[in-house]
Structure formats: structure tokens, C-alpha cells
mmCIF file of C-alpha atoms in Angstrom:
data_model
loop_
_atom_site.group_PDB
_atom_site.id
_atom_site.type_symbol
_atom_site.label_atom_id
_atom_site.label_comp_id
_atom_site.label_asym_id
_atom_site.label_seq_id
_atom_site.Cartn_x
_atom_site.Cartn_y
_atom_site.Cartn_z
ATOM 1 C CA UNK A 7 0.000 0.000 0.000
ATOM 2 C CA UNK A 8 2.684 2.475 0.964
ATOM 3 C CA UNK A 9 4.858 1.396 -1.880
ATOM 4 C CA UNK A 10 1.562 2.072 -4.559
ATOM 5 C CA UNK A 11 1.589 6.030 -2.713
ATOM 6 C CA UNK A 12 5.101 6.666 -3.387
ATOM 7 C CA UNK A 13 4.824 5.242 -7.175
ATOM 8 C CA UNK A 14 1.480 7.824 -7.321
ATOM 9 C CA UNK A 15 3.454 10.546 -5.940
ATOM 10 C CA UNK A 16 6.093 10.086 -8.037
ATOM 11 C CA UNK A 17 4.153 9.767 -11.105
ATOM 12 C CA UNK A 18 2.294 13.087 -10.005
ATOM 13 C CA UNK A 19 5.542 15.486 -9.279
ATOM 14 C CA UNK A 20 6.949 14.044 -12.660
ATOM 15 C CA UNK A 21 3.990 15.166 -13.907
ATOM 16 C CA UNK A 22 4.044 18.061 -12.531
ATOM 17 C CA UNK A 23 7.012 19.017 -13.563
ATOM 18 C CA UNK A 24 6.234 17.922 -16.962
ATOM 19 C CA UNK A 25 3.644 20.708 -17.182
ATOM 20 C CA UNK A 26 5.674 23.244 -15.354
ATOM 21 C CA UNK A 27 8.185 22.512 -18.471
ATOM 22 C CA UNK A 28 5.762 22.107 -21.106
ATOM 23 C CA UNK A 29 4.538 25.959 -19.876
ATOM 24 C CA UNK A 30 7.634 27.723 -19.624
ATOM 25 C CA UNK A 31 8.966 26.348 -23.137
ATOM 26 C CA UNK A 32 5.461 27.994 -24.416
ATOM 27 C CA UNK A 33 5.884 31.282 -22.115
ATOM 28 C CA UNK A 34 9.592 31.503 -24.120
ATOM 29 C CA UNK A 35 8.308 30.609 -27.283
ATOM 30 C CA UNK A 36 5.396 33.210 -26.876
ATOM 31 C CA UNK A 37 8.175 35.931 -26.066
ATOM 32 C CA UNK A 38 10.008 35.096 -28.852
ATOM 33 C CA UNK A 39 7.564 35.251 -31.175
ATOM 34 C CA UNK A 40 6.422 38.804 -29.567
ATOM 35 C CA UNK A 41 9.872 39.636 -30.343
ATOM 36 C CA UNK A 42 10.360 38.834 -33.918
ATOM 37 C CA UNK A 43 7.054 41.042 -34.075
ATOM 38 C CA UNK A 44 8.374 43.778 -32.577
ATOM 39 C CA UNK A 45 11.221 43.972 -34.954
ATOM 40 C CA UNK A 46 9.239 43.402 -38.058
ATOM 41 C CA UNK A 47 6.599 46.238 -36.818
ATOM 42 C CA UNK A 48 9.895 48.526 -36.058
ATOM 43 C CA UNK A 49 11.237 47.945 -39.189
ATOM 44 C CA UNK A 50 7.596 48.556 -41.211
ATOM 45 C CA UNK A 51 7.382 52.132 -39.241
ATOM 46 C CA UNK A 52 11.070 52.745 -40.153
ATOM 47 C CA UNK A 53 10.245 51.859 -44.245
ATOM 48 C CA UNK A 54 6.909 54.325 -43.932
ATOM 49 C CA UNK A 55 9.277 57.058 -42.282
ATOM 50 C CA UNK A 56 11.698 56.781 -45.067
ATOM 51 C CA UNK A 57 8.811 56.695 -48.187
ATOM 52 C CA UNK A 58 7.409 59.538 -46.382
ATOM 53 C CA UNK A 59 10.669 61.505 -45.879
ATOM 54 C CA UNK A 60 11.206 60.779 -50.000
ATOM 55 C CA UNK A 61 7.599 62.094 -50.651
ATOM 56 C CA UNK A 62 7.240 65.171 -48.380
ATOM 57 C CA UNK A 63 10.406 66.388 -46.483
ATOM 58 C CA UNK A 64 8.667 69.383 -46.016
ATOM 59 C CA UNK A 65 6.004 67.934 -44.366
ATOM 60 C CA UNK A 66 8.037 66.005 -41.184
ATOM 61 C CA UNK A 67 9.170 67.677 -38.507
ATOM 62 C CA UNK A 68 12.289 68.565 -37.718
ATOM 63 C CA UNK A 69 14.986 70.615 -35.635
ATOM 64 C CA UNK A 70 15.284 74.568 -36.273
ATOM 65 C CA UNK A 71 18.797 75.399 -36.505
ATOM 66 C CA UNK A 72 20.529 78.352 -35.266
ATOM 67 C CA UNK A 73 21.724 81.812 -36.226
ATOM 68 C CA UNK A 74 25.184 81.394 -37.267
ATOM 69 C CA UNK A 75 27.332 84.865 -37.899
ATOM 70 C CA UNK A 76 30.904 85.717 -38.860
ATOM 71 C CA UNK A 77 32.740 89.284 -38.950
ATOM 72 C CA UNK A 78 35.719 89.905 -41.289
ATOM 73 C CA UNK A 79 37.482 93.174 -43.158
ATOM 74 C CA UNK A 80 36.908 93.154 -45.992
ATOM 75 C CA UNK A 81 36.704 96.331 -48.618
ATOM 76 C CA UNK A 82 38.526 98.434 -46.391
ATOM 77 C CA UNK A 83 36.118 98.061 -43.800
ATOM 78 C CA UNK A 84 34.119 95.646 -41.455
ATOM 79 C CA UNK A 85 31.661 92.955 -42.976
ATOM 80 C CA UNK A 86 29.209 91.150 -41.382
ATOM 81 C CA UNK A 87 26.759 88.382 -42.541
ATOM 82 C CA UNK A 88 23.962 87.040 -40.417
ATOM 83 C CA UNK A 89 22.174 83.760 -41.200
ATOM 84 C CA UNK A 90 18.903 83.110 -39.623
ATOM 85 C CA UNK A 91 17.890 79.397 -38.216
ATOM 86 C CA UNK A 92 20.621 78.582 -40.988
ATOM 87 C CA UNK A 93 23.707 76.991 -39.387
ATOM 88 C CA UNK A 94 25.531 76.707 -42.614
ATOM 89 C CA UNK A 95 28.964 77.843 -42.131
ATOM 90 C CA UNK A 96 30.092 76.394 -45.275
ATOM 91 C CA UNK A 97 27.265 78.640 -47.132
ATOM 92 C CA UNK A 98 28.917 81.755 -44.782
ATOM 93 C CA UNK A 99 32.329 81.220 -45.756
ATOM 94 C CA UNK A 100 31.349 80.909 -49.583
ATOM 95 C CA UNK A 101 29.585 84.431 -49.271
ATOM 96 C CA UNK A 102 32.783 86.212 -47.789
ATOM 97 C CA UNK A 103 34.837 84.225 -50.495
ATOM 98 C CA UNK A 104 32.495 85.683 -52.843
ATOM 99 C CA UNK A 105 33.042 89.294 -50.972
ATOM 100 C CA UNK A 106 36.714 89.216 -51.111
ATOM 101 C CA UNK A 107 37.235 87.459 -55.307
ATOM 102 C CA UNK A 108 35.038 90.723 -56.008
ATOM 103 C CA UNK A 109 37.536 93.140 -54.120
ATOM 104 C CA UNK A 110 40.106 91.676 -55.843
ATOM 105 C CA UNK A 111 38.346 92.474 -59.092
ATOM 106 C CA UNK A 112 36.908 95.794 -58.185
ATOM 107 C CA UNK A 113 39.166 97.552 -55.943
ATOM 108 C CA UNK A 114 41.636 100.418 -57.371
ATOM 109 C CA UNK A 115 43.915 99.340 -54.516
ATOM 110 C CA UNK A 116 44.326 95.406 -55.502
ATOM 111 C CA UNK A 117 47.419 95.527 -57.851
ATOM 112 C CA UNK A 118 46.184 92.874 -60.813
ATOM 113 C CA UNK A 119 42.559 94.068 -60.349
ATOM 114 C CA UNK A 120 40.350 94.940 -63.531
ATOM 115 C CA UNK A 121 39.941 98.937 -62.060
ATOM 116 C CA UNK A 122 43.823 98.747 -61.454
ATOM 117 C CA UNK A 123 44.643 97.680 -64.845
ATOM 118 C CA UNK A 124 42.145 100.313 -66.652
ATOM 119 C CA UNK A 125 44.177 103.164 -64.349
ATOM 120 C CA UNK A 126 47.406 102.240 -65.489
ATOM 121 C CA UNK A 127 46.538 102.038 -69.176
ATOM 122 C CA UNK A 128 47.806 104.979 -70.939
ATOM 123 C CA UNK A 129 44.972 107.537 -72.173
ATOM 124 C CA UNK A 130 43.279 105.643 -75.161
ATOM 125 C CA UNK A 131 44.394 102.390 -75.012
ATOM 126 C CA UNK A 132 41.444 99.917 -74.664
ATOM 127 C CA UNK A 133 41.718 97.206 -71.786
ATOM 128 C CA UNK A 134 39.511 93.945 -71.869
ATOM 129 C CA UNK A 135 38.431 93.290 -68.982
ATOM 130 C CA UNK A 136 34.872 91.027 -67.863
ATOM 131 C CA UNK A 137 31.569 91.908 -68.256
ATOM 132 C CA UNK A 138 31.190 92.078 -64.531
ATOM 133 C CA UNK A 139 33.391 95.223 -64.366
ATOM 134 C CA UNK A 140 31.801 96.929 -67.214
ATOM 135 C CA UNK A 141 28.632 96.611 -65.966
ATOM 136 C CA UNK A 142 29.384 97.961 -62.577
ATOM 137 C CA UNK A 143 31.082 100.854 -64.914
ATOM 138 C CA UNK A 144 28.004 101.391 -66.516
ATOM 139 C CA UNK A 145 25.745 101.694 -63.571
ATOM 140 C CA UNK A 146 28.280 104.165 -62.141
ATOM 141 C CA UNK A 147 28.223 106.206 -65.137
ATOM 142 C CA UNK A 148 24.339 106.173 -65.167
ATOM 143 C CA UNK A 149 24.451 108.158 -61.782
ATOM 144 C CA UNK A 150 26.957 110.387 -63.050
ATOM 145 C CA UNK A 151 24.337 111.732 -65.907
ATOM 146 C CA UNK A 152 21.460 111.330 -63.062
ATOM 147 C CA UNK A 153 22.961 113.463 -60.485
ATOM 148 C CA UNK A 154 24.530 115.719 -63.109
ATOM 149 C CA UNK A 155 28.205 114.877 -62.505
ATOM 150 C CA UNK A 156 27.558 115.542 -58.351
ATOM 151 C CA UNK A 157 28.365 111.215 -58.446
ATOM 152 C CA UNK A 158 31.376 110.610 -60.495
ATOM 153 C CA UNK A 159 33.526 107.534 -60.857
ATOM 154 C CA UNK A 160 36.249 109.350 -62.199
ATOM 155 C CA UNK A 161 37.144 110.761 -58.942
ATOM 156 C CA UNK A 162 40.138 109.115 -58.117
ATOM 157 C CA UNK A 163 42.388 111.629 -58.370
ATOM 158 C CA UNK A 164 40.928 113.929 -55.740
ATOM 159 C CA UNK A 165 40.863 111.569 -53.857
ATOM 160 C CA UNK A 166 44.360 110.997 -53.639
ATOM 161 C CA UNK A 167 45.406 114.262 -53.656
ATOM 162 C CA UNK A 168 43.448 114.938 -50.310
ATOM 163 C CA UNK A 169 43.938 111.180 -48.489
ATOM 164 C CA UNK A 170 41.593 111.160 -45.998
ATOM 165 C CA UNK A 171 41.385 107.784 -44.472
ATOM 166 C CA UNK A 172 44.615 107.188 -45.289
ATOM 167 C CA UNK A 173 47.446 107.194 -42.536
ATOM 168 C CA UNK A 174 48.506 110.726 -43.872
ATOM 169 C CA UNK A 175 45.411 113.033 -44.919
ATOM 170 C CA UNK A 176 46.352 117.169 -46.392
ATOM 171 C CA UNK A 177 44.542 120.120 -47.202
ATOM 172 C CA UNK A 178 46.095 120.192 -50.652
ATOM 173 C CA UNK A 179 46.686 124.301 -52.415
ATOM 174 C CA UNK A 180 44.159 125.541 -54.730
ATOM 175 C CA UNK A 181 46.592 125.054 -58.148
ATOM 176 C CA UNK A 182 46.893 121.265 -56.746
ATOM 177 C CA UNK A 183 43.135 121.064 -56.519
ATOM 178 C CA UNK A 184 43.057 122.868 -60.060
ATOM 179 C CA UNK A 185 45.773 120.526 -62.083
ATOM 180 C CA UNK A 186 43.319 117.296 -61.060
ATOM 181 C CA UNK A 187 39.737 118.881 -61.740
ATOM 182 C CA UNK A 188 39.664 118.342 -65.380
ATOM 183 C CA UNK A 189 40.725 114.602 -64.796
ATOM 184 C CA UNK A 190 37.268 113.890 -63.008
ATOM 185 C CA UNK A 191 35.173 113.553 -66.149
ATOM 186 C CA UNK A 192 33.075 110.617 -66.708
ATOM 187 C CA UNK A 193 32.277 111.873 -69.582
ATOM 188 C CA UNK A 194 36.119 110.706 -70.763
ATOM 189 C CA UNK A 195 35.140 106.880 -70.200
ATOM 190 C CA UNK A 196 34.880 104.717 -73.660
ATOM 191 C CA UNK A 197 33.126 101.647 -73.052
ATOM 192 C CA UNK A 198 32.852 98.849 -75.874
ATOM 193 C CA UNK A 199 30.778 95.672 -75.097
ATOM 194 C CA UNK A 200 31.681 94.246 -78.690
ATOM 195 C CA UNK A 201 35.610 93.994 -77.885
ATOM 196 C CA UNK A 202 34.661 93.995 -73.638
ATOM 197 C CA UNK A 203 36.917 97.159 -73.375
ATOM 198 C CA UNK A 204 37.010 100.421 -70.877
ATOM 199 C CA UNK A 205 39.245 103.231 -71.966
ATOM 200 C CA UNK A 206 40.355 106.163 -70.416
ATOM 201 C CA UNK A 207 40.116 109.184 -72.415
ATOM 202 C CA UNK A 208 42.996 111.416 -70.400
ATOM 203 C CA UNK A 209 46.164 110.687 -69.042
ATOM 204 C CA UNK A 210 46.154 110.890 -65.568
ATOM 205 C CA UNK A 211 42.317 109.699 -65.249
ATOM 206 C CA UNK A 212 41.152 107.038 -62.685
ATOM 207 C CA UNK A 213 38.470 105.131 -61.682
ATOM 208 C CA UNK A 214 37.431 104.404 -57.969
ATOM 209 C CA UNK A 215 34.475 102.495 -57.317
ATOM 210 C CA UNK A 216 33.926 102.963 -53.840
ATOM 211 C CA UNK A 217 30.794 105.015 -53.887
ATOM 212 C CA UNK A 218 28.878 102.127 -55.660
ATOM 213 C CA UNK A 219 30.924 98.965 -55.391
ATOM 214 C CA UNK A 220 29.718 98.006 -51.707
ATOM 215 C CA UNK A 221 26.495 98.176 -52.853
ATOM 216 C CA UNK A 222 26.501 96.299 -56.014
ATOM 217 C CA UNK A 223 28.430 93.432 -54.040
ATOM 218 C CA UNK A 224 25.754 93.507 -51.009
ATOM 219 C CA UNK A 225 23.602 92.736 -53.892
ATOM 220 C CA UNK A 226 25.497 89.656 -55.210
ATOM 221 C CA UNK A 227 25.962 88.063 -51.840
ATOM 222 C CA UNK A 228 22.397 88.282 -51.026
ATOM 223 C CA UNK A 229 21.657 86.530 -54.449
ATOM 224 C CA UNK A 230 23.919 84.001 -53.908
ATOM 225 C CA UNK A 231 22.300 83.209 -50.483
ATOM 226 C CA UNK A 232 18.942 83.037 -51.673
ATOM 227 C CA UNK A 233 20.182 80.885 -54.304
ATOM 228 C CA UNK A 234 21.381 78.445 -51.579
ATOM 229 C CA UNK A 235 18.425 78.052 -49.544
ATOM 230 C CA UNK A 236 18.904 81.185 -46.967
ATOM 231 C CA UNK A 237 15.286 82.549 -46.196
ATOM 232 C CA UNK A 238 16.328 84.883 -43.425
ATOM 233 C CA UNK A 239 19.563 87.089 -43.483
ATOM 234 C CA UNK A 240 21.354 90.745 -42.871
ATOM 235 C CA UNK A 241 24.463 91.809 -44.611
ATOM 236 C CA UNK A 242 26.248 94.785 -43.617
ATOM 237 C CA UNK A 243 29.309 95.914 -45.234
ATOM 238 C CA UNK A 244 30.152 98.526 -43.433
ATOM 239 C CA UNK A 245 26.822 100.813 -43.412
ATOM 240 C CA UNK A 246 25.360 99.119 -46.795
ATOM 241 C CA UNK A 247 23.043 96.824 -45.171
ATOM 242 C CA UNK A 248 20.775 94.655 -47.090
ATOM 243 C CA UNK A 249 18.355 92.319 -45.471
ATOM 244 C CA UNK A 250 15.817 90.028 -46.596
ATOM 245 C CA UNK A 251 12.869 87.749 -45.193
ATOM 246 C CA UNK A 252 12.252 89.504 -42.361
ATOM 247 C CA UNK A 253 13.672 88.201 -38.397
ATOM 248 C CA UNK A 254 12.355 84.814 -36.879
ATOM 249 C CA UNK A 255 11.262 84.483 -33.719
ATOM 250 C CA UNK A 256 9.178 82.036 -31.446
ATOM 251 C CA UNK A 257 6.232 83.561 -32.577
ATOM 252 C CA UNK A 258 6.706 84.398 -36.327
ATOM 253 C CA UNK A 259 8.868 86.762 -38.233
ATOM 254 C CA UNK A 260 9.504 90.651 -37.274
ATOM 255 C CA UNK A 261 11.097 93.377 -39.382
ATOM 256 C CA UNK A 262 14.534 94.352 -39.036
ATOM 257 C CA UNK A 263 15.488 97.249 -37.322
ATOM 258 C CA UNK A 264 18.124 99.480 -38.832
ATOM 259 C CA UNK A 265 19.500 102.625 -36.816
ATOM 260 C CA UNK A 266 20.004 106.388 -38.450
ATOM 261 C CA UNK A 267 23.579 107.239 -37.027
ATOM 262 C CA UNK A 268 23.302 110.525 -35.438
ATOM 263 C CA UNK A 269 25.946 112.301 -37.465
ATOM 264 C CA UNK A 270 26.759 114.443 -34.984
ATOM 265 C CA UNK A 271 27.452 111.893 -31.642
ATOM 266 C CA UNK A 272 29.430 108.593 -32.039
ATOM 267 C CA UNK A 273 29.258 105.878 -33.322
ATOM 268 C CA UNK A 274 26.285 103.280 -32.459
ATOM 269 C CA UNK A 275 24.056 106.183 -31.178
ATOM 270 C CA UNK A 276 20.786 106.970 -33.241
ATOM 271 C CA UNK A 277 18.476 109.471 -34.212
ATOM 272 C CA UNK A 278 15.658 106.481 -34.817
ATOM 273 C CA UNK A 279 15.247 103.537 -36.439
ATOM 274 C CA UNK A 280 14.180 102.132 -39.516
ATOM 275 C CA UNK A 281 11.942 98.464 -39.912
ATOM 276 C CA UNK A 282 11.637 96.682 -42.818
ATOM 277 C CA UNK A 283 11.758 93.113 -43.829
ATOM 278 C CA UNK A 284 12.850 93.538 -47.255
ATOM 279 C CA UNK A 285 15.311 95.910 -49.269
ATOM 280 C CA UNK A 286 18.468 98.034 -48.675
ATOM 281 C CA UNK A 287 19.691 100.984 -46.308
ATOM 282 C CA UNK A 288 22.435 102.905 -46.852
ATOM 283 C CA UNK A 289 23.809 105.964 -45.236
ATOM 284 C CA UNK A 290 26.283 108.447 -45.705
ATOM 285 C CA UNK A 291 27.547 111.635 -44.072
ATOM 286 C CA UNK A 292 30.172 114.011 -42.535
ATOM 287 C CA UNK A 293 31.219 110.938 -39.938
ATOM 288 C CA UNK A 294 32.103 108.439 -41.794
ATOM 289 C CA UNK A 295 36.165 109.228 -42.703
ATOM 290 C CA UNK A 296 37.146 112.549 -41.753
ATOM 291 C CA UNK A 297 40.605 114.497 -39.816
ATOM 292 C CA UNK A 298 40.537 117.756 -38.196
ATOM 293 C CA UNK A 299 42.846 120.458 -38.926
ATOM 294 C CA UNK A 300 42.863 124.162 -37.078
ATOM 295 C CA UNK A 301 39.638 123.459 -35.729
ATOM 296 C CA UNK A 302 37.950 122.328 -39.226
ATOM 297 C CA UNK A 303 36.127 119.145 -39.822
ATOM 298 C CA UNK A 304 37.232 117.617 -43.958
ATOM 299 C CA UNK A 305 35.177 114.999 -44.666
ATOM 300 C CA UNK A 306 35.545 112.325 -47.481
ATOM 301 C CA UNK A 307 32.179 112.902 -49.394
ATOM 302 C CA UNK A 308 34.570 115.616 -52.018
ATOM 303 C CA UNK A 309 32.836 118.523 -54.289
ATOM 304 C CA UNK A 310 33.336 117.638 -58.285
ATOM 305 C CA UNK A 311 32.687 121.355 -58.735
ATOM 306 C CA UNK A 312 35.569 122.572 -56.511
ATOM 307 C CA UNK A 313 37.508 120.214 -54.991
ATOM 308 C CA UNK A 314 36.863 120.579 -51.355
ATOM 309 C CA UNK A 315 34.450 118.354 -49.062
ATOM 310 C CA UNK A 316 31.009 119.363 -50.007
ATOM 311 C CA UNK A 317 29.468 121.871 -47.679
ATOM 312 C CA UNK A 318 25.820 122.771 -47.621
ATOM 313 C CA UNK A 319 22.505 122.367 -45.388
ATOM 314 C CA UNK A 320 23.323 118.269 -44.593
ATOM 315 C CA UNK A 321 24.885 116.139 -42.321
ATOM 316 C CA UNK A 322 24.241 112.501 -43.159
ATOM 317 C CA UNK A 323 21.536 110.141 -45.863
ATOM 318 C CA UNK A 324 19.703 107.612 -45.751
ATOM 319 C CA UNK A 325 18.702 106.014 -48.814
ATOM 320 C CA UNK A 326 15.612 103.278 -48.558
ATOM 321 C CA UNK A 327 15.426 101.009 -51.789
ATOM 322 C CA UNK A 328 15.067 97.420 -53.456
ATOM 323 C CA UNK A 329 18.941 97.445 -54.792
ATOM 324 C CA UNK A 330 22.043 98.644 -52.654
ATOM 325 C CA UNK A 331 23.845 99.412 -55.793
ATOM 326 C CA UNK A 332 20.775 102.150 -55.996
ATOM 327 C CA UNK A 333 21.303 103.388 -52.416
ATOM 328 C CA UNK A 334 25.192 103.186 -52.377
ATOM 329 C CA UNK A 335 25.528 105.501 -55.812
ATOM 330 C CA UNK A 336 22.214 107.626 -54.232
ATOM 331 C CA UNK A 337 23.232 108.350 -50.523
ATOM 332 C CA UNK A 338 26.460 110.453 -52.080
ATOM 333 C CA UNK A 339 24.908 111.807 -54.697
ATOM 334 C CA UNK A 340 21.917 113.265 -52.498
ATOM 335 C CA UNK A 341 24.478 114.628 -50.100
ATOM 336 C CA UNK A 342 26.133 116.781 -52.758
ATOM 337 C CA UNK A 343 22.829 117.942 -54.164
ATOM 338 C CA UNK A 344 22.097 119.259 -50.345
ATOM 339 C CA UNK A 345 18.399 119.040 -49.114
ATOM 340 C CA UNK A 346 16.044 120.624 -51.985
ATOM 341 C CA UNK A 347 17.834 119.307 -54.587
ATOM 342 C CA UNK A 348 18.850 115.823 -53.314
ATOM 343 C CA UNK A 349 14.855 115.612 -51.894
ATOM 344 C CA UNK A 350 13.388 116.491 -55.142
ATOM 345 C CA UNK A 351 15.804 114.192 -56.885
ATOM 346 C CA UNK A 352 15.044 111.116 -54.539
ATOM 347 C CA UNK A 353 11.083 111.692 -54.912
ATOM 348 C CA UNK A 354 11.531 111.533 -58.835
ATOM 349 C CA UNK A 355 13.028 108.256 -58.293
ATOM 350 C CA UNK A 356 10.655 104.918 -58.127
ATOM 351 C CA UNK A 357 10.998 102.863 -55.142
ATOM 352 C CA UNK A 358 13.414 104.807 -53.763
ATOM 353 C CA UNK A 359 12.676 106.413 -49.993
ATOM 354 C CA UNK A 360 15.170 108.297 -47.955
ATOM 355 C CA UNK A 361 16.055 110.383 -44.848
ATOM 356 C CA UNK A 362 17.480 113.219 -44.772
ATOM 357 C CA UNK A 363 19.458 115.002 -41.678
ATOM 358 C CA UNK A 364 20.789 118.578 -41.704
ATOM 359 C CA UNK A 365 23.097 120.685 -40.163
ATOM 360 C CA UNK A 366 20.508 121.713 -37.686
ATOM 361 C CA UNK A 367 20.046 117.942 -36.511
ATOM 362 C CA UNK A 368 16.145 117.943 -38.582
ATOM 363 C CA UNK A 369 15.089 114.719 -39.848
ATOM 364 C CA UNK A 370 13.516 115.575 -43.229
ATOM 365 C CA UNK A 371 11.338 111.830 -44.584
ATOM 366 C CA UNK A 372 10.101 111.078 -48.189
ATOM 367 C CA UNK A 373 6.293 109.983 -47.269
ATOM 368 C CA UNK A 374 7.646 106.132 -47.879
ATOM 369 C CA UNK A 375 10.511 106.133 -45.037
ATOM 370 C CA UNK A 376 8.035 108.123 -42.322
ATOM 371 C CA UNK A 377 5.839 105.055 -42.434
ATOM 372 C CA UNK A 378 8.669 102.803 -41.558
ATOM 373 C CA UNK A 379 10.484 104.974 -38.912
ATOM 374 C CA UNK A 380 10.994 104.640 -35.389
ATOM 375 C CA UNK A 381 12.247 108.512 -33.536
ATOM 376 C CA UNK A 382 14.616 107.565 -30.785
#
């Protein structure tokens, strides 16, 4: 009897353990299989992610980037480029590249350049040089009719005799002033898109770009960023600033904000403030390059009429517009004409707004620029 209970018990715990077995080889099994699931479901979400990243990229979201800035000299002064949720610093460095191969083109002081070669050309000799050049030529020579010779490209010569901004700046004698007059004549420039020429008509002549050049290149680099992508930037090459899709923020975009130098405090203080989300500003005035000599103030922005730095009723414009090539050659030009005539010139002018300041410290506004600005 006893020996029939422990063959029953046995049976049962073998049993038992039989089950137990049986159970956790299916619990396993079960896992596994849950497993091998959960890949193969992983894997399906990863293949829609991937069709629908290859169908709408636009559509998934994704991580903002950040601003990303640089400062360099460049053109004889300091540049700065701002890229909005960019973060391309290889699309940065191309645009200063870009800034710097057009220096070397365009600047008077790059021995090899295309304005250094036409300079040292003797008087009617033709030199080839690309249609880049020429056309920044051309546009020059277009304000020089507009503004009745006040803008002229020609003025090289003056400028170098007088050297301010340079290490050693003169009041140079009336018969020095008098010898270089009659070489600042635009009229004396001979361009010839057939051969891809610019001649100088007198011996002695010179270009300088600088009262355009800024501006033209302001508007290359921002065509070369929208080009790559860039939605939201500000370039500022030294007081041509150029800006375009407006400032983003946490809650939407917001117009730039662009300060009027008071001409008459230093710099980074500000009569007001312009906002815009679009388009050019470019100032000029009596603080810019200057020296001081027995209590006199010579600016840089010279007189084609006489010689000397232009005196009349302003002290600084500001020159709204699409183009900064249009607002670099305009904010000079507009100075020379003085307040009536640089005012009436500006509001013949399409999509061109401006501000302007005089002597007295007034801040006279085309209708355009008073909608857009902010008094300090």
C-alpha cells in the first residue's frame, strides 16, 4: 500500500514538472515570437518614415537650426553676414569668399585688379576686362548723368590728392586742386561691349568704385544666399546693409530694425530707427572718414565742382530702396545735391525712400521712409 503512494506521488511530481516545463517552453516561445514582431513592426514604421521623408520632407518635422554669424574686413572696412535658423557655415564662408574674389576684381587698390589695370593704361588704349566690371562701370556712369556729374567715378584723383582715411590726410593748395579737376570727367570713359573694353580718355584719369561697389556686391551676396536656400539674413558691409525675409522668432517673423547714425554723436548712437523686412539701407555723411585740422572738420564725401568736401545744409543720408547698388551711388549723390535738390531728386526716383538730416540735426522723410520709422 505504501509502496503504490510513493509510485502515485512520483508519477504526479513528474507530472508536474512535466507541465511546469511544457509551460515555460510555451511562455519563451510566446516571447520570442512577440519579439520577432516587434522587430518586423519597427522595421515597417522605419520603411513608412523613409517613403514619407522621400515624398514630403517638407512635411516632417524637424529641428530649427541656429543663427550662425561671422565678422571679417573686408573692402577696407568691417563685414558682417547674419544667417537666420541657418547653421551653414560652409554657405557663410562661400559668401565672404564671394566678398573678397570681387575686391580683388573691383578695388583700385588690388594691384592685378580689372579697375587697377584700366588706371594704369595709358589715355586711349582699350583694356579687356569682364563683363562684370563693365557693368558695374556702366551703372556708375548712369548716376553720373542722373545726379549731373555731383556722383562721379572718375574721382580718383581727388581723392588721392586729399587722403583722408589714409594714414597721412592734407589740405592740398588751390593750383593742386586745379591741375586734377579736369581729370574727373566721366564723360572721358569709352566703353565697348563688342571687344569687352574700358578706356580712359585722359592721361592721368582714374576710376574708384567705392561710392557704388559696396552696394553692387551687397547685392550679389544676397543673391547668392537666396540661391542656396537662406530665407532669413542681414548683410552689412560697413553701413550698406541689405536684409531680406524679415527676423524669426518664437512667434513668427519681425522686421529688421536698422539705426540712423546721429551724425553728430558717435558711433552706435541713433536718431531712430528704420523696420523693414525687405530691401536696402544705406547711409552716408560728414562721420564716416574725416581728420581735423585748425579746428575744421574735412570729410571724405569731395565737391566735383571745386575740390573741397562738399558743404551745404546736410549732415548725413539715408537712402531706402530694393537694390544697394541704388542706395550706395544715391546716398552720395543726395548729399552733394544738399536738401532741396537731393529731396526732389530722390522723390523723382521709383521705389526709392530716404532720410534726410541737416546741419541743424532735422530729420527731413520722403512719405515712404516716415511710415517705416521709429524717432529715438
Amino acid at each position: 500500500m505504501v509502496k503504490m503512494s510513493i509510485i502515485g506521488v512520483t508519477r504526479a511530481a513528474v507530472f508536474r514538472f512535466l507541465l511546469t516545463e511544457w509551460r515555460g517552453r510555451l511562455r519563451i516561445a510566446g516571447m520570442f515570437h512577440k519579439i520577432k514582431w516587434l522587430f518586423i513592426s519597427v522595421a515597417i514604421l522605419l520603411f513608412i518614415f523613409l517613403v514619407l521623408f522621400l515624398i514630403f520632407p517638407d512635411r516632417l518635422p524637424r529641428r530649427v537650426p541656429g543663427d550662425i554669424e561671422d565678422n571679417r574686413f573686408l573692402l577696407d572696412t568691417v563685414v558682417s553676414i547674419k544667417l537666420y535658423q541657418s547653421g551653414r557655415k560652409d554657405v557663410l564662408d562661400e559668401a565672404f569668399t564671394l566678398i573678397e574674389s570681387y575686391e580683388n576684381q573691383l578695388s583700385r587698390h588690388k594691384s592685378g585688379s580689372e579697375i587697377s589695370r584700366i588706371n594704369t593704361a595709358e589715355a586711349g588704349m582699350p583694356t579687356a576686362v569682364s563683363d562684370t566690371t563693365r557693368g558695374l562701370i556702366k551703372t556708375a556712369l548712369k548716376y553720373a548723368e542722373i545726379s549731373g556729374s555731383s556722383f562721379d567715378p572718375t574721382v580718383a584723383p581727388l581723392v588721392d590728392l586729399w587722403g583722408i582715411g589714409s594714414e597721412n590726410p592734407r589740405i592740398p593748395t588751390d593750383a593742386e586742386i586745379a591741375d586734377v579737376l579736369p581729370l574727373v570727367d566721366y564723360t572721358s570713359v569709352v566703353i565697348d561691349d563688342d571687344a569687352g573694353t574700358v578706356m580712359m580718355g585722359k592721361n592721368g584719369m582714374a576710376l574708384d568704385l567705392g561710392g557704388i561697389a559696396k552696394g553692387w556686391i551687397a547685392d550679389r551676396v544676397g543673391e547668392f544666399l537666396i540661391r542656396n536656400g537662406e530665407e532669413h539674413f542681414l548683410i552689412n558691409l560697413g553701413g550698406n546693409v541689405l536684409v531680406h525675409g524679415g527676423k524669426p522668432g518664437k512667434k513668427g517673423n519681425s522686421a529688421f530694425k536698422i539705426g540712423v547714425q546721429n551724425p553728430f554723436e558717435k558711433r552706435g548712437l541713433y536718431l531712430g530707427f528704420f523696420t523693414l523686412d525687405e530691401g536696402s539701407v544705406v547711409s552716408s555723411g560728414i562721420y564716416e572718414r574725416y581728420f581735423e585740422s585748425g579746428g575744421i572738420r574735412y570729410h571724405h564725401i569731395l565737391s566735383t565742382k571745386d575740390g573741397y568736401p562738399v558743404e551745404n545744409d546736410l549732415a548725413a543720408v539715408t537712402i531706402l530702396s530694393k537694390k544697394s547698388v541704388d542706395g550706395d551711388a544715391l546716398s552720395t549723390t543726395v548729399f552733394i545735391l544738399g536738401l532741396d535738390a537731393g529731396m526732389k531728386l530722390v522723390l523723382s526716383l521709383e521705389g526709392i525712400e530716404a532720410a534726410l538730416v541737416t546741419r541743424k540735426g532735422e530729420v527731413v522723410l520722403t512719405p515712404g521712409a516716415e511710415e517705416i520709422f521709429e524717432k529715438r
